[in-house]
mmCIF file of C-alpha atoms in Angstrom:
data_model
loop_
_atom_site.group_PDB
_atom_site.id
_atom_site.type_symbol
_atom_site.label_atom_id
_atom_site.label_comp_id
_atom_site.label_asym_id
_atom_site.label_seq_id
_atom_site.Cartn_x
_atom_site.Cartn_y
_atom_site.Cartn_z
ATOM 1 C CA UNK A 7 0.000 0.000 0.000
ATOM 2 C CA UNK A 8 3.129 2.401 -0.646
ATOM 3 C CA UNK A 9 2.568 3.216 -4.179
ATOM 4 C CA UNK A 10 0.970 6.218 -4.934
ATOM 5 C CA UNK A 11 -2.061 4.480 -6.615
ATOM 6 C CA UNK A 12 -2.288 2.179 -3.804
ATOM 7 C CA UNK A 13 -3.559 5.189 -1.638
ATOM 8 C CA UNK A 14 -4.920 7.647 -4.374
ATOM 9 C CA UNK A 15 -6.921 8.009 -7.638
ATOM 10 C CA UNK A 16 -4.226 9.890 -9.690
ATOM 11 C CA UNK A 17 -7.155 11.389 -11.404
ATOM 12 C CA UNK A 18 -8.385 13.389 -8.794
ATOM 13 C CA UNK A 19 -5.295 15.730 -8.905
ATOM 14 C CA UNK A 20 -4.597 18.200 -11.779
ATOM 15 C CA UNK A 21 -0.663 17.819 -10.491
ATOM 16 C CA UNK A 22 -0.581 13.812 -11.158
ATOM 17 C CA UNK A 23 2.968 14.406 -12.736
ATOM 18 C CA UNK A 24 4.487 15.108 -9.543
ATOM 19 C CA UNK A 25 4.074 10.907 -8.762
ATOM 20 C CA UNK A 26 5.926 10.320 -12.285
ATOM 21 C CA UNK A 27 8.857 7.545 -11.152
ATOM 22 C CA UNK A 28 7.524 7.761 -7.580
ATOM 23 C CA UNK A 29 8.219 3.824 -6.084
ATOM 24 C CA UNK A 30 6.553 4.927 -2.826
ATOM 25 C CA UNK A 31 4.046 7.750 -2.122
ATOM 26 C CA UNK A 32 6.186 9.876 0.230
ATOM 27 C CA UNK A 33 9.124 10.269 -2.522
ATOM 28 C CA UNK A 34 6.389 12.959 -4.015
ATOM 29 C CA UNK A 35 6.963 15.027 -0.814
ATOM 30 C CA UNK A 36 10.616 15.678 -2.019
ATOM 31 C CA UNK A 37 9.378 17.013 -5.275
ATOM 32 C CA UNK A 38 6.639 19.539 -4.420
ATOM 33 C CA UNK A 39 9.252 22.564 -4.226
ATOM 34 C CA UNK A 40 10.714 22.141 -7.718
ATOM 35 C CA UNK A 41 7.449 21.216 -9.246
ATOM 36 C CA UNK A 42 6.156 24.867 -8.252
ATOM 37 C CA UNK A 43 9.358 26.317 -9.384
ATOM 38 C CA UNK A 44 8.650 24.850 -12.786
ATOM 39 C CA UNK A 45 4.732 25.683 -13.652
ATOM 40 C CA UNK A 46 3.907 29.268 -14.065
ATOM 41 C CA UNK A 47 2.678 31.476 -11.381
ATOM 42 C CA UNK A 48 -0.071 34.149 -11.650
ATOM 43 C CA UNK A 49 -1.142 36.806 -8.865
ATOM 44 C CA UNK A 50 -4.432 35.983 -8.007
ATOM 45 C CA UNK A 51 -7.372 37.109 -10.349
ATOM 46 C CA UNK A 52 -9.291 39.208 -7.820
ATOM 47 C CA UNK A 53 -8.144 41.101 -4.570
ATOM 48 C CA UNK A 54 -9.483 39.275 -1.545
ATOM 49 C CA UNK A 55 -9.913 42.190 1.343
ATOM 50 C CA UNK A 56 -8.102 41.308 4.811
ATOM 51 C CA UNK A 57 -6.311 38.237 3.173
ATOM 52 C CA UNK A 58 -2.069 38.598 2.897
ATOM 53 C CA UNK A 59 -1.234 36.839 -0.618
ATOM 54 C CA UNK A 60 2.277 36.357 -1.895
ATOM 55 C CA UNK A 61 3.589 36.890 -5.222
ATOM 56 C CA UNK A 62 3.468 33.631 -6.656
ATOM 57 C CA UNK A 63 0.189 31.908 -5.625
ATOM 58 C CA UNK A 64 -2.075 30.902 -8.078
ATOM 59 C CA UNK A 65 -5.590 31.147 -7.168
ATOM 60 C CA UNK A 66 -8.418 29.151 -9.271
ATOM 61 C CA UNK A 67 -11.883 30.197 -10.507
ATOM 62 C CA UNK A 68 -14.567 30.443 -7.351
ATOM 63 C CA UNK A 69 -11.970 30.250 -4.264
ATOM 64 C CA UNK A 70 -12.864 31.882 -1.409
ATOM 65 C CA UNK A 71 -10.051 33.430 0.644
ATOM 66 C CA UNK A 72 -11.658 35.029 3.689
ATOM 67 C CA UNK A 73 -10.454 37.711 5.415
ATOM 68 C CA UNK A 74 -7.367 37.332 7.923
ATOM 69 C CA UNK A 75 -5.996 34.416 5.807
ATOM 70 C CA UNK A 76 -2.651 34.464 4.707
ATOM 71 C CA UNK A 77 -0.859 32.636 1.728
ATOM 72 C CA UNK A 78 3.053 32.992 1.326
ATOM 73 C CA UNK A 79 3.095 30.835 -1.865
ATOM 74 C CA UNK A 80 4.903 29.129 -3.500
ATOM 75 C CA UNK A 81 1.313 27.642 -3.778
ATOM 76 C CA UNK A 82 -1.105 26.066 -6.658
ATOM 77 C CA UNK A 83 -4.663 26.670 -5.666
ATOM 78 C CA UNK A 84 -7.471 24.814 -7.178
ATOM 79 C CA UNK A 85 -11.188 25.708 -8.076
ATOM 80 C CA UNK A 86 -13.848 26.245 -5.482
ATOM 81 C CA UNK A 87 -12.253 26.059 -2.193
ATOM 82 C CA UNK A 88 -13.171 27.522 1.010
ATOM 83 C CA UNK A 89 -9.741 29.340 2.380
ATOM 84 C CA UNK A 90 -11.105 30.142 5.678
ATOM 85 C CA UNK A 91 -10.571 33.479 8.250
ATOM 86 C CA UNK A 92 -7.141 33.129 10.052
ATOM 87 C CA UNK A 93 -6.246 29.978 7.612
ATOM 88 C CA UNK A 94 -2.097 29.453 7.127
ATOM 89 C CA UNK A 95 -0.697 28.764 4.021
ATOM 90 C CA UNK A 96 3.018 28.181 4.080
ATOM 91 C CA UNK A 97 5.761 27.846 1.506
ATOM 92 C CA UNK A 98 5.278 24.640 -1.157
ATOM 93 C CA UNK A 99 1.494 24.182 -1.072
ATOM 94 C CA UNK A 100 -0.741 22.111 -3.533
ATOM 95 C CA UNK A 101 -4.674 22.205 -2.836
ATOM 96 C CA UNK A 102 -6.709 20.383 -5.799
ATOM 97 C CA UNK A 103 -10.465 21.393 -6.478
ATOM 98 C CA UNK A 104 -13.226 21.649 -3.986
ATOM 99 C CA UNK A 105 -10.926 21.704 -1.111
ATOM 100 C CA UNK A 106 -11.488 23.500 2.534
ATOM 101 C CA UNK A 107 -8.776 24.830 4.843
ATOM 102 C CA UNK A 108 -9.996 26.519 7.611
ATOM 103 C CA UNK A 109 -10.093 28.899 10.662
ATOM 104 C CA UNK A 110 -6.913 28.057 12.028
ATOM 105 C CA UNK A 111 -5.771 25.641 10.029
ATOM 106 C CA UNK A 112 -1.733 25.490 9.257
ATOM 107 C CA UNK A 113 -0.493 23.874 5.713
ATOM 108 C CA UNK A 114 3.252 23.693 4.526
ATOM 109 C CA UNK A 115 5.117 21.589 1.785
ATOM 110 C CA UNK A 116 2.097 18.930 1.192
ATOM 111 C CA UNK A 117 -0.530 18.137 -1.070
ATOM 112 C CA UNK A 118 -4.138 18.046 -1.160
ATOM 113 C CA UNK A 119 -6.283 16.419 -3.964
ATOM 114 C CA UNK A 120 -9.792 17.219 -4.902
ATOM 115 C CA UNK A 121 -12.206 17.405 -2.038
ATOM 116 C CA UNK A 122 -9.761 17.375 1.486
ATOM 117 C CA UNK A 123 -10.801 18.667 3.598
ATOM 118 C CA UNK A 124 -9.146 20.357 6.905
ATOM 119 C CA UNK A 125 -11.406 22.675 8.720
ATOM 120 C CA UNK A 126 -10.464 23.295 11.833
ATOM 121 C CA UNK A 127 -7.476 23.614 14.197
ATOM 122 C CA UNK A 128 -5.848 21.853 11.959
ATOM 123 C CA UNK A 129 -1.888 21.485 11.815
ATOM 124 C CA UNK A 130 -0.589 19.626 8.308
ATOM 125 C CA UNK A 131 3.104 18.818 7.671
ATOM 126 C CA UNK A 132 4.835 17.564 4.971
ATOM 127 C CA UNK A 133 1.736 15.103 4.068
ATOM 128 C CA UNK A 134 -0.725 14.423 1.163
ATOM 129 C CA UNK A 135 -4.466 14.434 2.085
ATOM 130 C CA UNK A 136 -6.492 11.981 -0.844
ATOM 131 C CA UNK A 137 -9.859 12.427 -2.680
ATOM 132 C CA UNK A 138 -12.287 13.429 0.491
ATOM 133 C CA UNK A 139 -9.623 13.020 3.209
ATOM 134 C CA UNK A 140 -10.839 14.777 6.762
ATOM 135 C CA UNK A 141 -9.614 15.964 9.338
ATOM 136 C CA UNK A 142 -11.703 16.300 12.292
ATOM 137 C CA UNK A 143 -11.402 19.592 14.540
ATOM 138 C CA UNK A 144 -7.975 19.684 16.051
ATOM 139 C CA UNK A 145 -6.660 16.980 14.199
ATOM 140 C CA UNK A 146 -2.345 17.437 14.178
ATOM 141 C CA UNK A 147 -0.127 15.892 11.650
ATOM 142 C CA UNK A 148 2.960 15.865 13.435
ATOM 143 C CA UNK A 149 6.003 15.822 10.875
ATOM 144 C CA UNK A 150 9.048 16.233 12.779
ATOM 145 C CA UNK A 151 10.483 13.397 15.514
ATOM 146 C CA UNK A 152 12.583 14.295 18.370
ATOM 147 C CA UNK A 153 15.216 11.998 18.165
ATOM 148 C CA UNK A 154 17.925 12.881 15.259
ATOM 149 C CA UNK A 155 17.561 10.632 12.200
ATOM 150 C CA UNK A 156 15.214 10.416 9.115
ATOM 151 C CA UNK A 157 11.496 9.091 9.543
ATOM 152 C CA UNK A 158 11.526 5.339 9.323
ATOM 153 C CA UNK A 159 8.174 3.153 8.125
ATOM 154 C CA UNK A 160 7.794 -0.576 8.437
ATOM 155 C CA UNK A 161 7.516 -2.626 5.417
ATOM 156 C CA UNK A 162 7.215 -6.456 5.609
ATOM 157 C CA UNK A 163 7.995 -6.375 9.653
ATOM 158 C CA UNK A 164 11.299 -4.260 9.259
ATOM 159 C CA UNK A 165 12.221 -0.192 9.437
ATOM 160 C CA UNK A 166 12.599 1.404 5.912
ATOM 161 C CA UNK A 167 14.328 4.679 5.795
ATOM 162 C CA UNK A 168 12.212 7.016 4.225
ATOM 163 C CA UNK A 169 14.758 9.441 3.177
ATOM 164 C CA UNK A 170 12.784 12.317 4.501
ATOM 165 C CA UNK A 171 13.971 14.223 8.171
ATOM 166 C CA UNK A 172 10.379 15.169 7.889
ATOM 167 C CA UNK A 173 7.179 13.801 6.765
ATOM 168 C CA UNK A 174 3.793 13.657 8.104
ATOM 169 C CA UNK A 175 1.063 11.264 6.917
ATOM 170 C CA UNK A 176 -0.069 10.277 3.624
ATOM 171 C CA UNK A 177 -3.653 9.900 4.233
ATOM 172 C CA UNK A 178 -6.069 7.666 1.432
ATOM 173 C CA UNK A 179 -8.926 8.201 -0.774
ATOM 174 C CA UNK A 180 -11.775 8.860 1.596
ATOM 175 C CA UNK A 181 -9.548 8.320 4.858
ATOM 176 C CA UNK A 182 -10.960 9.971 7.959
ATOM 177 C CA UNK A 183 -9.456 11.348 11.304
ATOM 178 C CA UNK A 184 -11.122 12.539 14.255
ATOM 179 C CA UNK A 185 -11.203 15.703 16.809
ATOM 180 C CA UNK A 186 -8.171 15.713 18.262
ATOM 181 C CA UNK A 187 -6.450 13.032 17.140
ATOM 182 C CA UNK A 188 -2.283 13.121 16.340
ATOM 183 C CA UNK A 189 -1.051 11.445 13.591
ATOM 184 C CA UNK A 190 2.979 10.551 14.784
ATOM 185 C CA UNK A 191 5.638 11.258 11.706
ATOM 186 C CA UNK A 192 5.362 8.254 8.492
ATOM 187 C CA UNK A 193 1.681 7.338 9.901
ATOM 188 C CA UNK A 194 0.360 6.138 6.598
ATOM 189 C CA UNK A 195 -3.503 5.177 6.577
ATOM 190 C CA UNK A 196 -5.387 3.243 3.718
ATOM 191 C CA UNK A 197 -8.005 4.296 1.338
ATOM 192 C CA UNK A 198 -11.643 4.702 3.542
ATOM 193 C CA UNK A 199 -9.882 4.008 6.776
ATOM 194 C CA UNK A 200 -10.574 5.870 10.039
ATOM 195 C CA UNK A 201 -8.915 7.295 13.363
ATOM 196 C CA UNK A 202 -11.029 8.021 16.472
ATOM 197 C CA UNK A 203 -11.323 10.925 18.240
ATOM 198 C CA UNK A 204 -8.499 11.347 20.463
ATOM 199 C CA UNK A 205 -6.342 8.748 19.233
ATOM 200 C CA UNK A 206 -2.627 9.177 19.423
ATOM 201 C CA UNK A 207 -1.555 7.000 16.184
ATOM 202 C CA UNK A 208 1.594 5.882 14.921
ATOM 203 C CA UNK A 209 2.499 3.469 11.688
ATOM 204 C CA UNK A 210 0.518 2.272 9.073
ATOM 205 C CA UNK A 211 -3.724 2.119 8.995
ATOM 206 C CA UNK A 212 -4.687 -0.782 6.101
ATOM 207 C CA UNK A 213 -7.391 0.612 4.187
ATOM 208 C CA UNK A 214 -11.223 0.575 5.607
ATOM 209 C CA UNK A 215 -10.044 -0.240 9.170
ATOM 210 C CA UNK A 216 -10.435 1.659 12.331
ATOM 211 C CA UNK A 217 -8.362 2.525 15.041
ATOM 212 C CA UNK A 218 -10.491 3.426 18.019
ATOM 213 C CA UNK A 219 -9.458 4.031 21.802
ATOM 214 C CA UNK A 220 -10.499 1.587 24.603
ATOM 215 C CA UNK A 221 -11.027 3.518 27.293
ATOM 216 C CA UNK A 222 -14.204 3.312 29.395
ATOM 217 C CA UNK A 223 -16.481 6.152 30.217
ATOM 218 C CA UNK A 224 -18.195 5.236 34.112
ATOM 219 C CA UNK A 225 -21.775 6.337 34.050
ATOM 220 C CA UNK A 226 -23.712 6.980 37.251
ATOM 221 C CA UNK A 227 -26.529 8.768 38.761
ATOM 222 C CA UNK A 228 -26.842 12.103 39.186
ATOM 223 C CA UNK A 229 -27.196 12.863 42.755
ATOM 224 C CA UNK A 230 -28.287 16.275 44.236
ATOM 225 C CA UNK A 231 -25.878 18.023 46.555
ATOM 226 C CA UNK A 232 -26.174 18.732 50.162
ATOM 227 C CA UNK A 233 -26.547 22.237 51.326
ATOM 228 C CA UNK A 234 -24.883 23.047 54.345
#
């Protein structure tokens, strides 16, 4: 499930090329800055009041970039997204069609295709977000580990060196993570697969499982208080 159309329909992206000679998903991560450096930039084609825009950002037909929002660019923008009030938009950015990024929300050196969606609270690091990813409110990608050393993932029970000193989450077609759950640096989860609220996640998700906490949640009456 490492190849990039293990996890994603390659159609849903207008910026498929960047997966050309890709052997595993996450190599496209190291590609995103010289793929912007090669397609032509535009300013955007209408002034959005209260929203900080850098020089090369290009903005598609029907985006919405509310007020407060800021977009340092390099970044490709697609059609009809929702750029939300107070929204973060780093260097290296790729956001396909029909995408939302919202109040809140921080983006930098990943990829979006058509239809992710993160709309709240929302921290997203070196990662790629399939066709109708979510995140859930508060949901953090975390990209960076604490120890020295690039970001290892486990392939056929042993540690694979991904190359990358940081990388987030590659996140499948339709995959779904709750409020307030952290995704742990390489977490990789299938196509349709979910995260619970509040789970702290590491590794790799096979696609349409989920990963749900066990705690228990004690129940009891409601008694009225004594007043002295």
């Amino acid at each position: 499930m490492f190849k990039p159309a293990d996890l994603f329909d390659l159609a849903q992206t207008e910026h498929a090329a960047i997966f050309a000679d890709c052997k595993f998903a996450w190599d496209a991560l190291k590609k995103i800055e010289s793929y912007l450096a090669s397609v032509p930039k535009q300013n955007p084609p209408k002034r959005f009041p209260g929203a900080s825009i850098g020089e090369k950002v290009f903005i598609g037909e029907g985006t919405i970039v509310e007020p407060g929002a800021m977009i340092k660019g390099p970044a490709i923008i697609g059609k009809n997204c929702q750029i939300r009030h107070n929204a973060y938009i780093r260097e290296n950015v790729i956001i396909g069609d029909g995408c939302v990024l919202g109040n809140s929300s921080e983006l930098k050196n990943s990829l979006l295709f058509n239809g992710a969606q993160a709309p709240h609270f929302n921290y997203i690091g070196d990662s790629i977000l399939g066709h109708k990813a979510h995140l859930g409110a508060g949901v953090k990608i975390s990209n960076f580990k604490l120890m020295p050393g690039n970001i290892f993932v486990e392939i056929d029970g042993a540690p694979f060196d991904t190359g990358l000193r940081k990388f987030g989450a590659l996140l499948g077609d339709g995959a779904e993570a709750g409020c307030n759950a952290v995704l742990n640096p390489g977490s990789i989860l299938g196509r349709g697969a979910v995260i619970y609220p509040n789970v702290f996640w590491r590794g790799i998700l096979p696609a349409n499982m989920i990963a749900k906490n066990k705690s228990q949640i004690e129940v009891v009456v409601k008694r009225p208080r004594e007043v002295n």
